[in-house]
Amino acid sequence: MLTVKNVITNEDVVAKTLKEKIEKHQAKIGVIGLGYVGLPLAVEKGKVGFPVLGFDINPARVDRVNAADNYIGDVKDEDLKAMIDKGLLQATTDFSRLAECDVVIICVPTPLTITRDPDISYIQASTEEIRKCLRPGQIITLESTTYPGTTEQVILPLLEKTGLKVGQDFFLAFSPERVDPGNKRFTTKNTSKVVGGMTPYCLEIAYGLYNQTISNVVPVSSPAAAELTKVFENTYRAVNIAMVNELMMLCDRMGIDIWEVVEAAGTKPFGIQTFYPGPGVGGHCIPIDPFYLTWKAREYDFHTRFIELAGEINVEVSYYVINKVMRALNSVNKSLKDSNIFVLGVAYKKDIDDMRESPALKIIELLRKQGANIVYHDPYIPVIEPHGGSTIHLESVPLTDAALADADTVLILTDHTDVDYERVVEKAKLVVDTRNATKNVLRNREKIAKI
């Protein structure tokens, strides 16, 4: 809480004024980046009455927001339309309007470079735009996943070039996004939020900001602690997925069904959390975040061997899938070269339209290099465009009986719910299933090769 002092300083006045504006929902909130993190956040803030201004460098995305044309699965169409109709949310490409905002939340991508080093160029560019408009009485929070130290070592020096001081004139915090695209149970509102501030006032104001729209806010001692919390969460998942992927490859040699083992182990009511094998790891976090941590660790002359080994295994598993396809084709006297492969699903996980870092992209590239002919079907991804180092350009084809029958093998890489796998197996000559999607298929199981 803001404490009463014998002498009221300008720092106290600035902090108290901003805090009161937030508590009364009078603070204008700016959200930089209107993607999978930014747009749901902007809508949640608008739903409780905050005026929200969204910023994006993509004019088409800005136009869609202003037209209430939703493009994010985790946002309800009616919620976006209501916010636009009420005038509580609008979007712009004009970053000079950041001066209007009392709160600025950065939600931009943090990918890896081609050498697997952190790329924080979007964070830096956003901070430069904020710096041009920075004024007393603003709080800046970063939500983009990054390495520990980014808020203090990158953002803070840029903002203090204005001559304004953190904790006195403006406030700065880090609060990592925890978005799980497609998760119907845990949303922006009911997922706990970790927050760390540069100063006690920074933490208090940031806590109050997020507490308006999120059920449980968890304060930590510093932005660096919050940054490491986020990286740890996803490194934990990457390491455990790597362990079960390695077990999958061992089970293949032993002739044991890995899915049976994992599901049986998961019945234990304590001491285990279930992770499932697959064709690799994908998404905006798990394939990337561990590399942020290993990169930062080198600054301290520390080698994160365990984490890097997990990364190697999760890359290796994509090559294992290629080998599995080759073996399946060999079993019916077919070679991989010139074979027709129908890839079923390219999103990084089921029932979403997100293919960032999807293992399907790498697997398709590898199959093509081996001379295979590839078509794909994904009800959520109508076209694959070259991006992020991938050169693939393909359009989704209809899931017809003829397309299934013409393929030498159907390769299931994403287990979308609305696919009739009984029909897939019935019409296909051969099926390689990397997701256990055919678990409940009872007939024609001799056609199925599971990883």
Coordinates of C-alpha atoms in Angstrom, one line a residue:
M1 CA 0.0 0.0 0.0
L2 CA 1.1 3.6 -0.5
T3 CA 2.2 4.7 2.9
V4 CA 1.5 8.0 4.5
K5 CA 4.7 10.1 5.1
N6 CA 5.4 13.2 7.1
V7 CA 6.7 14.8 3.9
I8 CA 4.7 14.2 0.7
T9 CA 7.1 14.0 -2.2
N10 CA 6.4 14.4 -5.9
E11 CA 7.1 10.7 -6.2
D12 CA 4.2 10.0 -3.8
V13 CA 1.9 12.3 -5.7
V14 CA 2.6 10.8 -9.2
A15 CA 2.3 7.2 -7.9
K16 CA -0.9 8.0 -6.0
T17 CA -2.5 9.8 -8.9
L18 CA -1.8 6.9 -11.3
K19 CA -2.9 4.3 -8.8
E20 CA -6.2 6.1 -8.3
K21 CA -6.8 6.4 -12.0
I22 CA -6.3 2.6 -12.4
E23 CA -8.6 1.8 -9.5
K24 CA -11.3 4.0 -10.9
H25 CA -10.8 2.5 -14.4
Q26 CA -10.1 5.9 -15.7
A27 CA -6.5 5.1 -16.9
K28 CA -6.2 4.7 -20.7
I29 CA -4.4 1.4 -21.5
G30 CA -2.2 1.0 -24.5
V31 CA -1.3 -2.5 -25.7
I32 CA 1.5 -2.8 -28.2
G33 CA 1.1 -6.0 -30.3
L34 CA -2.4 -7.3 -31.1
G35 CA -1.6 -11.0 -31.5
Y36 CA -2.3 -14.0 -29.4
V37 CA -1.4 -12.2 -26.2
G38 CA -2.2 -8.6 -26.8
L39 CA -5.7 -8.8 -28.2
P40 CA -7.1 -11.0 -25.5
L41 CA -5.5 -8.8 -22.9
A42 CA -6.9 -5.6 -24.6
V43 CA -10.4 -7.2 -24.6
E44 CA -10.2 -8.2 -20.9
K45 CA -9.2 -4.7 -19.9
G46 CA -12.0 -3.2 -22.0
K47 CA -14.6 -5.6 -20.5
V48 CA -14.2 -4.0 -17.0
G49 CA -14.4 -0.5 -18.4
F50 CA -10.9 0.6 -19.2
P51 CA -10.5 2.6 -22.4
V52 CA -8.0 0.6 -24.5
L53 CA -5.9 1.7 -27.5
G54 CA -4.2 -1.1 -29.4
F55 CA -1.0 -0.6 -31.4
D56 CA 0.3 -2.7 -34.2
I57 CA 2.7 -2.3 -37.1
N58 CA 0.4 -4.4 -39.3
P59 CA -2.3 -2.1 -40.9
A60 CA -4.4 -5.1 -41.9
R61 CA -4.6 -6.3 -38.3
V62 CA -5.5 -2.8 -37.1
D63 CA -8.2 -2.6 -39.6
R64 CA -9.7 -5.9 -38.6
V65 CA -9.7 -4.9 -34.9
N66 CA -11.5 -1.6 -35.7
A67 CA -14.0 -3.5 -37.8
A68 CA -14.6 -6.0 -35.0
D69 CA -13.3 -8.8 -37.3
N70 CA -11.9 -11.2 -34.8
Y71 CA -8.8 -13.3 -35.8
I72 CA -7.8 -14.8 -32.4
G73 CA -9.5 -18.0 -31.3
D74 CA -9.2 -17.1 -27.6
V75 CA -11.3 -14.0 -28.1
K76 CA -15.1 -14.3 -28.4
D77 CA -16.4 -12.5 -31.5
E78 CA -19.2 -11.0 -29.4
D79 CA -16.8 -9.6 -26.8
L80 CA -14.6 -7.9 -29.4
K81 CA -17.7 -6.4 -31.1
A82 CA -19.1 -5.2 -27.8
M83 CA -15.8 -3.4 -27.0
I84 CA -15.6 -1.8 -30.4
D85 CA -19.3 -0.7 -30.3
K86 CA -18.9 0.8 -26.9
G87 CA -15.8 2.7 -27.9
L88 CA -13.7 1.0 -25.3
L89 CA -11.3 -0.5 -27.8
Q90 CA -9.7 0.9 -30.9
A91 CA -6.5 0.1 -32.8
T92 CA -3.9 2.2 -34.5
T93 CA -0.6 2.2 -36.3
D94 CA 0.2 5.7 -35.0
F95 CA 2.6 5.1 -32.1
S96 CA 2.7 8.8 -31.3
R97 CA -0.6 8.2 -29.6
L98 CA 1.2 6.3 -26.9
A99 CA 1.4 9.8 -25.2
E100 CA -2.4 9.4 -24.5
C101 CA -1.9 6.3 -22.5
D102 CA -1.4 6.1 -18.7
V103 CA -0.5 2.4 -19.0
V104 CA 1.5 0.8 -21.8
I105 CA 1.8 -3.0 -22.0
I106 CA 4.3 -4.5 -24.5
C107 CA 3.1 -7.8 -26.0
V108 CA 5.4 -8.3 -29.0
P109 CA 7.1 -11.5 -30.4
T110 CA 10.5 -12.6 -29.0
P111 CA 11.7 -15.2 -31.6
L112 CA 15.2 -16.7 -32.0
T113 CA 17.7 -15.7 -34.6
I114 CA 19.0 -18.3 -37.1
T115 CA 21.8 -19.1 -34.6
R116 CA 19.2 -19.7 -31.8
D117 CA 20.1 -16.6 -29.9
P118 CA 17.4 -14.3 -28.4
D119 CA 15.9 -11.7 -30.8
I120 CA 14.6 -8.9 -28.7
S121 CA 14.4 -6.4 -31.6
Y122 CA 10.6 -6.1 -31.3
I123 CA 11.0 -5.2 -27.6
Q124 CA 13.7 -2.6 -28.4
A125 CA 11.7 -1.1 -31.2
S126 CA 8.6 -0.8 -29.0
T127 CA 10.6 0.8 -26.2
E128 CA 12.0 3.4 -28.6
E129 CA 8.5 4.3 -29.6
I130 CA 7.5 4.6 -25.9
R131 CA 10.6 6.7 -25.2
K132 CA 9.5 9.3 -27.7
C133 CA 6.2 9.8 -25.9
L134 CA 7.2 9.0 -22.3
R135 CA 5.8 11.4 -19.7
P136 CA 5.4 11.5 -16.0
G137 CA 2.6 9.4 -14.6
Q138 CA 2.9 6.4 -16.9
I139 CA 3.5 2.7 -16.1
I140 CA 5.2 0.5 -18.7
T141 CA 4.9 -3.3 -18.3
L142 CA 6.5 -5.9 -20.5
E143 CA 4.7 -9.2 -21.1
S144 CA 6.9 -10.7 -23.8
T145 CA 8.9 -13.8 -22.8
T146 CA 12.5 -12.9 -22.5
Y147 CA 15.8 -13.6 -20.6
P148 CA 16.2 -12.5 -17.0
G149 CA 17.6 -8.9 -17.0
T150 CA 15.8 -7.6 -20.1
T151 CA 13.5 -5.1 -18.3
E152 CA 16.3 -3.7 -16.1
Q153 CA 19.2 -3.8 -18.6
V154 CA 17.5 -3.1 -21.9
I155 CA 14.2 -1.2 -21.3
L156 CA 15.1 0.9 -18.3
P157 CA 18.2 2.5 -19.8
L158 CA 16.3 3.5 -22.9
L159 CA 13.5 5.0 -21.0
E160 CA 15.8 6.9 -18.6
K161 CA 17.5 8.6 -21.5
T162 CA 14.5 10.9 -21.4
G163 CA 15.8 12.3 -18.1
L164 CA 12.7 10.8 -16.3
K165 CA 13.4 8.5 -13.3
V166 CA 11.9 5.1 -12.7
G167 CA 9.8 4.9 -9.5
Q168 CA 9.5 8.7 -9.4
D169 CA 8.3 10.0 -12.8
F170 CA 7.3 6.7 -14.5
F171 CA 6.9 3.1 -13.4
L172 CA 8.2 -0.1 -14.9
A173 CA 7.4 -3.8 -14.4
F174 CA 7.5 -7.2 -16.0
S175 CA 4.6 -9.6 -15.9
P176 CA 4.9 -12.6 -18.2
E177 CA 2.1 -13.7 -20.4
R178 CA 0.7 -17.2 -19.7
V179 CA -1.5 -17.6 -22.8
D180 CA -2.3 -21.2 -23.8
P181 CA -4.0 -20.9 -27.2
G182 CA -7.1 -23.0 -27.4
N183 CA -7.4 -23.7 -23.7
K184 CA -11.1 -23.3 -22.8
R185 CA -10.6 -23.8 -19.1
F186 CA -7.7 -21.4 -18.4
T187 CA -8.0 -18.0 -20.0
T188 CA -6.4 -14.6 -19.5
K189 CA -8.8 -13.8 -16.6
N190 CA -8.4 -17.0 -14.5
T191 CA -4.7 -17.7 -15.1
S192 CA -2.5 -16.5 -12.2
K193 CA -0.3 -13.5 -13.1
V194 CA 3.2 -13.1 -11.8
V195 CA 4.5 -9.5 -11.6
G196 CA 7.8 -7.9 -10.6
G197 CA 8.4 -4.1 -10.4
M198 CA 11.6 -2.1 -10.6
T199 CA 10.8 -0.3 -7.3
P200 CA 8.2 -0.8 -4.6
Y201 CA 5.9 1.8 -6.2
C202 CA 6.3 0.1 -9.6
L203 CA 5.3 -3.2 -8.1
E204 CA 2.3 -1.8 -6.2
I205 CA 0.9 0.0 -9.2
A206 CA 1.5 -3.0 -11.6
Y207 CA -0.1 -5.3 -9.0
G208 CA -3.2 -3.0 -8.8
L209 CA -3.4 -2.8 -12.6
Y210 CA -3.5 -6.6 -13.2
N211 CA -5.6 -7.2 -10.1
Q212 CA -8.5 -5.3 -11.8
T213 CA -9.0 -8.0 -14.4
I214 CA -7.1 -11.2 -13.3
S215 CA -8.3 -13.4 -10.5
N216 CA -4.9 -14.0 -8.8
V217 CA -1.8 -11.8 -9.1
V218 CA 1.4 -13.1 -7.6
P219 CA 4.1 -10.4 -6.7
V220 CA 7.8 -11.3 -6.8
S221 CA 10.8 -9.3 -5.8
S222 CA 12.1 -8.0 -9.1
P223 CA 11.4 -8.0 -12.9
A224 CA 14.3 -10.5 -13.3
A225 CA 12.6 -13.0 -10.9
A226 CA 9.4 -12.7 -13.0
E227 CA 11.4 -13.1 -16.2
L228 CA 13.1 -16.2 -14.9
T229 CA 9.7 -17.6 -13.6
K230 CA 8.3 -17.6 -17.2
V231 CA 11.4 -19.1 -18.7
F232 CA 11.5 -21.8 -16.0
E233 CA 7.8 -22.7 -16.6
N234 CA 8.4 -23.5 -20.3
T235 CA 11.8 -25.1 -19.8
Y236 CA 10.2 -27.4 -17.3
R237 CA 7.7 -28.5 -19.9
A238 CA 10.4 -28.8 -22.6
V239 CA 12.6 -31.0 -20.4
N240 CA 9.7 -33.3 -19.5
I241 CA 8.5 -33.6 -23.1
A242 CA 12.1 -34.5 -24.0
M243 CA 12.1 -37.3 -21.4
V244 CA 8.9 -38.8 -22.7
N245 CA 10.1 -38.4 -26.3
E246 CA 13.3 -40.3 -25.5
L247 CA 11.3 -43.0 -23.7
M248 CA 9.1 -43.2 -26.9
M249 CA 12.1 -44.0 -29.0
L250 CA 13.3 -46.6 -26.5
C251 CA 9.8 -48.1 -26.4
D252 CA 9.8 -48.4 -30.2
R253 CA 12.9 -50.6 -30.1
M254 CA 11.4 -52.6 -27.2
G255 CA 8.1 -53.2 -28.9
I256 CA 6.2 -51.5 -26.1
D257 CA 3.3 -49.0 -26.6
I258 CA 4.5 -45.7 -25.1
W259 CA 1.0 -44.4 -25.0
E260 CA -0.1 -47.3 -22.8
V261 CA 2.8 -46.7 -20.5
V262 CA 2.3 -43.0 -20.1
E263 CA -1.5 -43.3 -19.5
A264 CA -1.0 -46.1 -17.0
A265 CA 1.7 -44.1 -15.1
G266 CA -0.7 -41.1 -15.1
T267 CA -3.2 -43.0 -13.0
K268 CA -0.9 -42.5 -10.0
P269 CA -2.5 -39.8 -7.8
F270 CA 0.7 -38.2 -6.7
G271 CA 4.3 -37.8 -7.7
I272 CA 3.8 -37.6 -11.5
Q273 CA 2.5 -35.1 -14.0
T274 CA 1.6 -36.6 -17.4
F275 CA 3.4 -35.4 -20.5
Y276 CA 2.8 -37.0 -23.9
P277 CA 5.2 -37.8 -26.7
G278 CA 4.8 -36.4 -30.2
P279 CA 6.6 -35.4 -33.5
G280 CA 8.5 -32.5 -31.8
V281 CA 7.7 -29.4 -29.8
G282 CA 6.0 -26.3 -31.3
G283 CA 4.4 -23.0 -30.3
H284 CA 5.5 -19.6 -29.2
C285 CA 7.1 -20.8 -25.9
I286 CA 8.4 -24.3 -25.5
P287 CA 10.8 -24.5 -28.5
I288 CA 12.1 -21.0 -27.7
D289 CA 12.2 -20.2 -24.0
P290 CA 14.9 -22.7 -23.0
F291 CA 17.3 -21.1 -25.4
Y292 CA 16.8 -17.7 -23.8
L293 CA 17.9 -19.3 -20.5
T294 CA 20.9 -21.2 -21.9
W295 CA 22.0 -18.0 -23.7
K296 CA 21.8 -15.9 -20.6
A297 CA 23.6 -18.6 -18.5
R298 CA 26.7 -18.3 -20.7
E299 CA 27.1 -14.7 -19.4
Y300 CA 27.7 -16.3 -15.9
D301 CA 30.1 -19.0 -17.3
F302 CA 27.4 -21.6 -16.7
H303 CA 26.6 -24.4 -19.1
T304 CA 23.0 -25.7 -18.9
R305 CA 23.7 -29.2 -20.0
F306 CA 20.5 -30.7 -18.9
I307 CA 18.3 -28.1 -20.7
E308 CA 20.4 -28.3 -23.9
L309 CA 20.2 -32.1 -24.0
A310 CA 16.4 -31.8 -23.8
G311 CA 16.5 -29.4 -26.8
E312 CA 18.6 -31.9 -28.7
I313 CA 16.2 -34.7 -28.0
N314 CA 13.2 -32.6 -29.1
V315 CA 14.9 -31.9 -32.4
E316 CA 16.0 -35.5 -32.9
V317 CA 12.4 -36.7 -32.6
S318 CA 11.4 -35.1 -35.9
Y319 CA 14.1 -37.2 -37.6
Y320 CA 12.7 -40.2 -35.7
V321 CA 9.3 -39.6 -37.4
I322 CA 11.0 -39.6 -40.8
N323 CA 12.5 -42.9 -40.0
K324 CA 9.2 -44.2 -38.8
V325 CA 7.6 -43.2 -42.1
M326 CA 10.3 -44.9 -44.0
R327 CA 9.9 -48.2 -42.0
A328 CA 6.2 -48.1 -42.5
L329 CA 6.5 -47.7 -46.2
N330 CA 9.2 -50.4 -46.3
S331 CA 6.7 -52.8 -44.7
V332 CA 4.5 -52.5 -47.8
N333 CA 7.4 -52.6 -50.2
K334 CA 7.4 -48.8 -50.9
S335 CA 10.3 -46.4 -50.8
L336 CA 10.1 -42.9 -49.3
K337 CA 11.4 -41.4 -52.6
D338 CA 8.5 -40.6 -54.9
S339 CA 5.9 -41.8 -52.4
N340 CA 2.7 -39.7 -51.9
I341 CA 2.3 -38.6 -48.3
F342 CA -0.9 -37.0 -47.0
V343 CA 0.0 -35.0 -43.9
L344 CA -3.0 -34.6 -41.6
G345 CA -2.6 -31.5 -39.4
V346 CA 0.1 -28.9 -39.4
A347 CA -0.8 -26.6 -36.4
Y348 CA 1.5 -27.0 -33.5
K349 CA -1.3 -28.5 -31.3
K350 CA -4.9 -29.5 -31.9
D351 CA -7.9 -27.3 -32.5
I352 CA -6.0 -24.0 -33.0
D353 CA -4.9 -22.0 -36.0
D354 CA -1.3 -21.5 -34.8
M355 CA 1.6 -23.0 -36.6
R356 CA 4.5 -21.1 -35.0
E357 CA 7.5 -23.4 -34.6
S358 CA 5.3 -26.4 -35.5
P359 CA 7.3 -29.6 -35.9
A360 CA 5.2 -30.3 -39.0
L361 CA 7.1 -27.7 -40.9
K362 CA 10.5 -29.4 -40.3
I363 CA 9.1 -32.8 -41.0
I364 CA 7.6 -31.7 -44.3
E365 CA 10.9 -30.2 -45.3
L366 CA 12.7 -33.4 -44.4
L367 CA 10.3 -35.6 -46.3
R368 CA 10.6 -33.4 -49.4
K369 CA 14.4 -33.6 -49.2
Q370 CA 14.0 -37.4 -49.3
G371 CA 12.0 -37.1 -52.5
A372 CA 8.5 -37.6 -51.1
N373 CA 5.4 -35.8 -52.6
I374 CA 3.5 -33.9 -49.9
V375 CA 0.0 -32.7 -49.6
Y376 CA -1.7 -31.7 -46.4
H377 CA -5.1 -31.1 -44.8
D378 CA -5.7 -28.9 -41.8
P379 CA -9.1 -27.3 -41.1
Y380 CA -7.5 -24.5 -39.2
I381 CA -4.5 -23.7 -41.5
P382 CA -5.7 -23.1 -45.1
V383 CA -2.3 -22.2 -46.4
I384 CA 1.4 -22.5 -45.3
E385 CA 3.4 -19.5 -46.2
P386 CA 7.2 -19.3 -46.1
H387 CA 8.3 -17.9 -42.7
G388 CA 10.8 -18.3 -39.9
G389 CA 13.3 -20.0 -42.1
S390 CA 10.8 -22.4 -43.6
T391 CA 10.5 -22.3 -47.4
I392 CA 7.2 -24.3 -47.6
H393 CA 4.3 -22.9 -49.6
L394 CA 1.3 -25.3 -49.7
E395 CA -2.5 -25.0 -49.6
S396 CA -4.6 -27.3 -47.6
V397 CA -6.5 -29.9 -49.7
P398 CA -10.0 -31.3 -48.9
L399 CA -10.1 -34.4 -46.7
T400 CA -11.8 -36.6 -49.3
D401 CA -12.0 -40.4 -49.6
A402 CA -10.1 -40.2 -52.9
A403 CA -7.2 -38.1 -51.4
L404 CA -6.9 -40.5 -48.5
A405 CA -6.9 -43.6 -50.8
D406 CA -4.4 -42.0 -53.3
A407 CA -1.8 -41.5 -50.6
D408 CA 0.9 -44.1 -49.9
T409 CA 0.6 -43.2 -46.3
V410 CA -1.3 -40.7 -44.1
L411 CA 0.9 -39.0 -41.6
I412 CA -1.0 -37.6 -38.6
L413 CA 1.0 -34.7 -37.1
T414 CA -1.8 -32.8 -35.4
D415 CA -4.8 -34.6 -33.8
H416 CA -7.6 -32.1 -34.5
T417 CA -10.8 -33.1 -32.7
D418 CA -13.2 -32.7 -35.7
V419 CA -11.4 -35.3 -37.9
D420 CA -13.1 -38.7 -38.3
Y421 CA -10.1 -40.9 -37.7
E422 CA -12.2 -44.1 -38.1
R423 CA -12.8 -42.9 -41.7
V424 CA -9.2 -41.9 -42.2
V425 CA -8.0 -45.4 -41.3
E426 CA -10.7 -47.1 -43.3
K427 CA -9.9 -45.2 -46.5
A428 CA -6.1 -45.0 -46.2
K429 CA -3.6 -47.6 -47.3
L430 CA -1.3 -46.9 -44.3
V431 CA -1.4 -44.5 -41.4
V432 CA 1.6 -43.2 -39.3
D433 CA 0.1 -41.7 -36.1
T434 CA 2.4 -39.5 -34.1
R435 CA -0.4 -38.2 -31.7
N436 CA -2.3 -41.4 -30.7
A437 CA -5.2 -39.9 -32.6
T438 CA -6.3 -43.4 -33.7
K439 CA -6.5 -44.7 -30.2
N440 CA -10.2 -45.4 -30.4
V441 CA -10.3 -46.8 -33.9
L442 CA -11.2 -50.4 -33.6
R443 CA -11.1 -51.7 -37.2
N444 CA -8.2 -51.9 -39.6
R445 CA -5.7 -51.4 -36.9
E446 CA -3.1 -53.4 -38.9
K447 CA -2.8 -50.3 -41.1
I448 CA -1.7 -48.1 -38.2
A449 CA 1.9 -47.5 -37.2
K450 CA 2.1 -45.5 -34.0
I451 CA 5.3 -43.7 -32.9

